[in-house]
XYZ file of C-alpha atoms in Angstrom:
333
model
C 0.174 -0.005 -0.033
C 1.399 3.475 -0.807
C 1.365 6.757 1.351
C -2.106 8.411 2.201
C -2.475 11.529 0.103
C -1.335 13.722 3.259
C 2.012 12.214 2.282
C 2.175 13.373 -1.333
C 5.216 15.850 -0.775
C 7.267 13.058 0.550
C 6.585 10.778 -2.811
C 8.011 13.967 -5.229
C 4.420 14.715 -6.199
C 4.736 17.890 -5.453
C 3.561 20.599 -8.075
C 6.513 20.642 -9.863
C 6.109 17.058 -10.467
C 2.214 17.186 -11.524
C 1.484 13.874 -10.151
C 4.481 11.875 -11.776
C 4.725 8.849 -10.107
C 0.987 7.955 -10.621
C 1.383 9.159 -14.375
C 4.070 6.820 -14.556
C 2.708 3.682 -12.925
C -0.701 4.638 -15.203
C 1.808 4.133 -18.326
C 2.876 0.609 -17.175
C -0.259 -0.750 -16.254
C -2.381 0.673 -19.252
C 0.436 1.147 -22.234
C 3.303 -1.673 -21.487
C 0.167 -3.599 -19.424
C 2.458 -4.953 -16.442
C 1.790 -8.203 -14.507
C -0.242 -6.316 -10.648
C 3.175 -7.692 -9.687
C 5.405 -6.419 -11.575
C 3.400 -2.687 -10.890
C 3.692 -3.469 -6.932
C 7.269 -3.508 -7.710
C 7.505 -0.686 -9.345
C 5.578 1.318 -7.062
C 7.063 0.221 -3.421
C 10.139 0.659 -4.723
C 10.231 3.901 -5.962
C 8.578 5.289 -3.534
C 11.233 4.222 -1.139
C 13.280 5.860 -3.315
C 11.563 8.641 -3.134
C 11.522 9.508 0.721
C 14.695 8.784 0.472
C 15.368 11.838 -1.558
C 13.401 13.857 0.199
C 15.182 12.712 3.183
C 18.541 14.545 1.652
C 16.428 17.447 1.018
C 16.404 17.153 -2.691
C 13.037 18.044 -3.587
C 12.221 17.481 -7.334
C 13.095 14.458 -9.441
C 14.678 16.605 -11.914
C 17.148 17.697 -9.058
C 18.308 13.863 -8.744
C 21.871 13.109 -9.632
C 23.725 10.070 -10.188
C 25.910 10.733 -7.222
C 22.885 10.872 -5.168
C 21.938 7.196 -5.782
C 25.472 6.382 -5.989
C 25.205 7.108 -1.943
C 21.472 5.617 -2.148
C 22.771 2.070 -3.533
C 26.116 2.122 -0.656
C 23.639 3.349 2.264
C 21.134 0.331 0.708
C 23.867 -1.698 0.507
C 25.717 -1.337 4.115
C 22.193 -2.141 5.651
C 22.022 -6.179 3.889
C 20.250 -5.295 1.461
C 21.616 -7.639 -1.548
C 22.645 -6.801 -5.094
C 19.537 -8.381 -6.743
C 17.198 -6.291 -4.891
C 19.627 -2.933 -5.399
C 19.284 -4.264 -9.535
C 15.858 -4.206 -9.402
C 15.532 -1.175 -7.553
C 18.046 0.642 -10.026
C 16.370 -0.765 -13.144
C 12.778 0.942 -11.863
C 14.957 4.324 -11.649
C 15.537 4.188 -14.720
C 12.662 2.817 -16.406
C 10.983 5.582 -14.533
C 13.368 8.465 -15.689
C 12.950 6.927 -19.102
C 9.167 8.058 -18.917
C 9.963 11.224 -17.842
C 12.719 11.726 -20.354
C 9.652 11.117 -23.413
C 7.512 12.792 -21.633
C 10.164 15.838 -21.612
C 9.977 16.050 -17.853
C 13.493 16.201 -17.200
C 16.516 16.586 -19.703
C 18.683 13.282 -18.255
C 18.873 9.809 -16.866
C 20.825 9.505 -13.619
C 20.482 5.714 -13.288
C 21.992 5.298 -16.965
C 24.734 3.301 -17.057
C 24.569 3.087 -12.666
C 25.123 -0.680 -11.376
C 24.069 -2.539 -8.453
C 26.750 -4.318 -6.383
C 26.833 -7.872 -7.598
C 25.381 -10.695 -5.343
C 26.335 -14.655 -5.239
C 23.983 -16.121 -7.874
C 21.341 -19.134 -6.374
C 21.406 -21.459 -8.931
C 17.208 -22.117 -8.694
C 16.160 -25.084 -7.044
C 14.540 -28.383 -8.160
C 13.345 -31.733 -7.416
C 15.179 -34.459 -9.501
C 13.358 -36.583 -11.880
C 12.410 -39.668 -9.764
C 10.973 -37.860 -7.121
C 8.851 -35.896 -8.934
C 7.726 -38.483 -10.959
C 6.589 -40.486 -7.964
C 5.025 -37.352 -5.782
C 2.880 -37.028 -9.662
C 1.888 -40.787 -9.482
C 0.860 -40.955 -5.686
C -3.152 -41.901 -5.226
C -3.194 -39.760 -2.084
C -5.974 -37.239 -2.067
C -6.200 -33.598 -0.743
C -9.328 -33.168 1.947
C -9.636 -29.058 2.249
C -9.886 -25.498 -0.179
C -6.952 -22.660 1.217
C -9.190 -20.575 -0.784
C -9.459 -17.146 -2.428
C -7.333 -13.700 -2.303
C -6.585 -13.965 1.430
C -9.904 -14.507 2.503
C -9.199 -18.049 4.822
C -9.031 -21.474 4.756
C -12.438 -22.789 2.770
C -12.505 -26.450 3.933
C -14.534 -28.744 1.936
C -18.028 -29.902 3.208
C -18.161 -33.764 1.651
C -16.318 -35.871 -0.186
C -18.455 -35.470 -3.320
C -17.576 -31.275 -2.867
C -13.377 -32.266 -2.461
C -13.203 -34.560 -5.417
C -13.231 -31.191 -7.922
C -10.481 -29.894 -5.601
C -8.670 -32.942 -6.191
C -8.859 -33.051 -9.696
C -8.204 -29.874 -10.328
C -5.358 -29.975 -8.354
C -3.292 -32.750 -9.461
C -4.343 -31.001 -13.242
C -2.582 -27.446 -12.487
C 0.625 -29.577 -10.907
C 0.582 -31.648 -14.226
C 0.831 -29.018 -16.438
C 3.233 -26.465 -13.815
C 5.595 -29.501 -14.876
C 4.930 -30.376 -18.288
C 4.693 -26.796 -19.670
C 7.207 -25.313 -16.976
C 4.513 -22.280 -16.921
C 4.955 -19.442 -14.092
C 2.588 -18.824 -11.810
C 0.452 -16.305 -14.024
C 0.332 -17.938 -16.515
C -0.798 -21.044 -15.331
C -3.569 -18.961 -13.393
C -4.662 -17.121 -16.388
C -5.202 -19.799 -19.318
C -8.564 -19.905 -20.371
C -10.344 -23.619 -21.543
C -10.458 -22.019 -25.436
C -6.422 -21.961 -25.056
C -5.787 -26.233 -24.881
C -5.833 -27.707 -27.607
C -6.332 -31.048 -26.759
C -5.744 -32.357 -30.974
C -2.552 -30.931 -30.972
C -1.542 -31.132 -27.023
C -0.258 -27.494 -27.227
C -1.217 -24.449 -25.042
C -0.903 -20.911 -25.610
C -0.212 -18.751 -22.848
C 0.067 -14.935 -22.377
C 3.637 -14.679 -20.853
C 5.779 -11.187 -19.211
C 5.311 -8.199 -21.782
C 2.358 -9.774 -22.920
C 3.863 -11.813 -25.389
C 2.113 -14.738 -26.093
C 4.218 -18.187 -27.285
C 2.534 -21.907 -27.530
C 4.285 -24.822 -25.384
C 3.560 -28.781 -25.664
C 1.764 -30.141 -22.867
C 2.347 -33.734 -21.840
C 0.290 -36.678 -21.780
C 0.040 -37.261 -18.130
C -1.391 -33.291 -18.135
C -3.588 -33.751 -20.412
C -5.393 -37.159 -18.639
C -4.793 -34.607 -15.861
C -6.727 -31.621 -17.427
C -9.541 -33.984 -18.248
C -10.077 -35.597 -15.643
C -11.106 -31.787 -14.647
C -12.632 -30.747 -17.175
C -15.327 -33.018 -16.786
C -16.126 -32.087 -12.786
C -15.194 -28.144 -13.924
C -19.081 -27.041 -14.481
C -19.413 -28.365 -10.478
C -17.880 -25.465 -9.563
C -17.492 -22.987 -12.678
C -20.075 -20.949 -14.200
C -21.294 -21.669 -17.484
C -19.902 -18.413 -18.838
C -16.413 -18.559 -16.912
C -13.687 -18.552 -19.241
C -10.606 -19.853 -16.880
C -9.293 -22.892 -16.823
C -8.595 -23.417 -12.898
C -11.616 -21.870 -10.936
C -11.369 -21.443 -6.636
C -14.620 -23.282 -4.556
C -16.460 -20.444 -5.557
C -16.223 -20.561 -9.279
C -14.205 -17.763 -9.554
C -11.077 -17.508 -11.610
C -7.945 -18.832 -9.049
C -6.722 -16.242 -6.946
C -2.305 -16.830 -6.711
C -2.450 -17.691 -3.188
C -4.714 -20.222 -3.787
C -2.525 -21.862 -5.948
C -0.379 -21.478 -3.460
C -1.816 -23.003 -0.981
C -3.500 -25.965 -2.338
C 0.575 -26.672 -3.815
C 2.238 -26.837 -0.622
C -0.732 -28.916 1.105
C -0.285 -31.268 -2.089
C 3.009 -31.880 -1.465
C 2.692 -31.807 2.002
C 0.421 -34.293 1.781
C 2.878 -36.871 0.377
C 5.451 -36.075 2.278
C 7.786 -34.602 -0.180
C 10.306 -33.174 1.786
C 10.320 -29.851 0.860
C 8.121 -26.937 0.050
C 6.037 -27.660 -3.207
C 5.457 -24.290 -5.179
C 5.352 -23.005 -8.252
C 8.954 -22.032 -9.800
C 10.210 -25.427 -8.681
C 7.601 -27.258 -10.782
C 8.822 -24.554 -13.119
C 12.368 -25.248 -12.429
C 12.400 -29.039 -12.722
C 10.863 -28.879 -16.319
C 13.570 -26.612 -17.569
C 16.555 -28.538 -15.885
C 15.110 -31.797 -16.331
C 14.281 -31.180 -19.779
C 18.001 -29.470 -20.827
C 18.886 -32.235 -19.161
C 18.001 -34.909 -21.956
C 18.067 -32.839 -24.666
C 21.129 -30.295 -24.204
C 18.317 -27.797 -26.385
C 19.918 -24.726 -24.160
C 17.441 -22.569 -27.454
C 14.263 -24.809 -27.236
C 14.332 -24.510 -23.413
C 14.777 -20.558 -23.150
C 11.480 -20.717 -26.013
C 9.139 -22.845 -23.934
C 10.328 -21.423 -21.063
C 9.579 -17.288 -22.335
C 12.705 -16.183 -22.063
C 13.574 -13.299 -23.368
C 16.973 -13.369 -22.956
C 19.219 -16.485 -23.339
C 21.319 -16.149 -20.249
C 18.278 -16.006 -18.036
C 18.447 -19.819 -19.439
C 21.700 -20.651 -18.938
C 21.739 -20.659 -15.233
C 20.237 -23.893 -15.925
C 23.841 -25.199 -17.640
C 25.128 -25.044 -13.811
C 22.510 -27.600 -13.086
C 23.724 -30.777 -13.603
C 28.246 -30.872 -13.446
C 28.036 -34.662 -12.294
C 26.159 -35.420 -15.102
C 28.137 -33.879 -17.953
C 31.036 -35.272 -15.860
C 29.728 -38.618 -16.546
C 29.134 -38.062 -20.075
C 32.303 -36.508 -20.450
C 33.849 -40.014 -18.639
C 31.678 -42.023 -20.734
C 32.563 -40.339 -24.344
C 35.785 -38.599 -24.623
C 38.794 -40.960 -26.245
C 41.474 -39.296 -23.243
C 39.522 -39.133 -20.072
C 37.944 -43.466 -20.082
C 39.618 -45.181 -17.360
C 41.567 -48.475 -18.748
C 40.024 -51.233 -18.604
């Protein structure tokens, strides 16, 4: 949540700025159509920088200089804020000033060229293929529904009510792993986006970019099972593939809660969440195929550098291949 209207001066929203932040956030939402999560990050980061700016006696955005931004980054870093967070804040500031330049409200971008301190690169977490297959093949049923928008947990009243939810959860989990979807992508899937004949799914990813991804046999079967009972929950005119117990498009927190509980019911031994399934999809596919470009397309990564992190996940596998294949590495028998 942003500050109240009385705090506008602390955000640089005085007469000289002409409501710059709200204008920029409107630009992100309406013109660039960023996700609500991304919009929230921009708002939070820029409001933090704006408050710091005022504390430093810099009254207008147009008065902000690169040396002041360096002081901000250094101060944040000294408090233990990592490089990834600072890089995101600098990116938000650069994008904001690019917008102000476009609107001819400033004459330069003071964040241009500034870089955040480097932090240790964390490898994505994933489950090994055998463990994940055992979880997906489990026939245990889940017995309650953690439902929408942080409004609390809604328990099923009977086995009849619970069965559609269990089938829905299985279909969601299979689709996450089968197609490597992001959480927002899975939630946005409509029934019409699935082409069972070609086993393909149309996905709207980051930046409203559309891609088509294959759906595996197990996921198609799970989706068919869910579609058979979906009318028990969803209204006839509801387009969303996955709905909550209230019959509306499922909420991100519901998906996260259901995956967590699903894993607990099956003794997964670790927190099951959407990105874990996406990372497992990517690492297993890359390990089997070695085709980095294909994995990039399937994940919807704009930059292959983002996908390359998965090349670091399987050094042991690569070493074994080398030992077995290279003539100067093979052990003498």
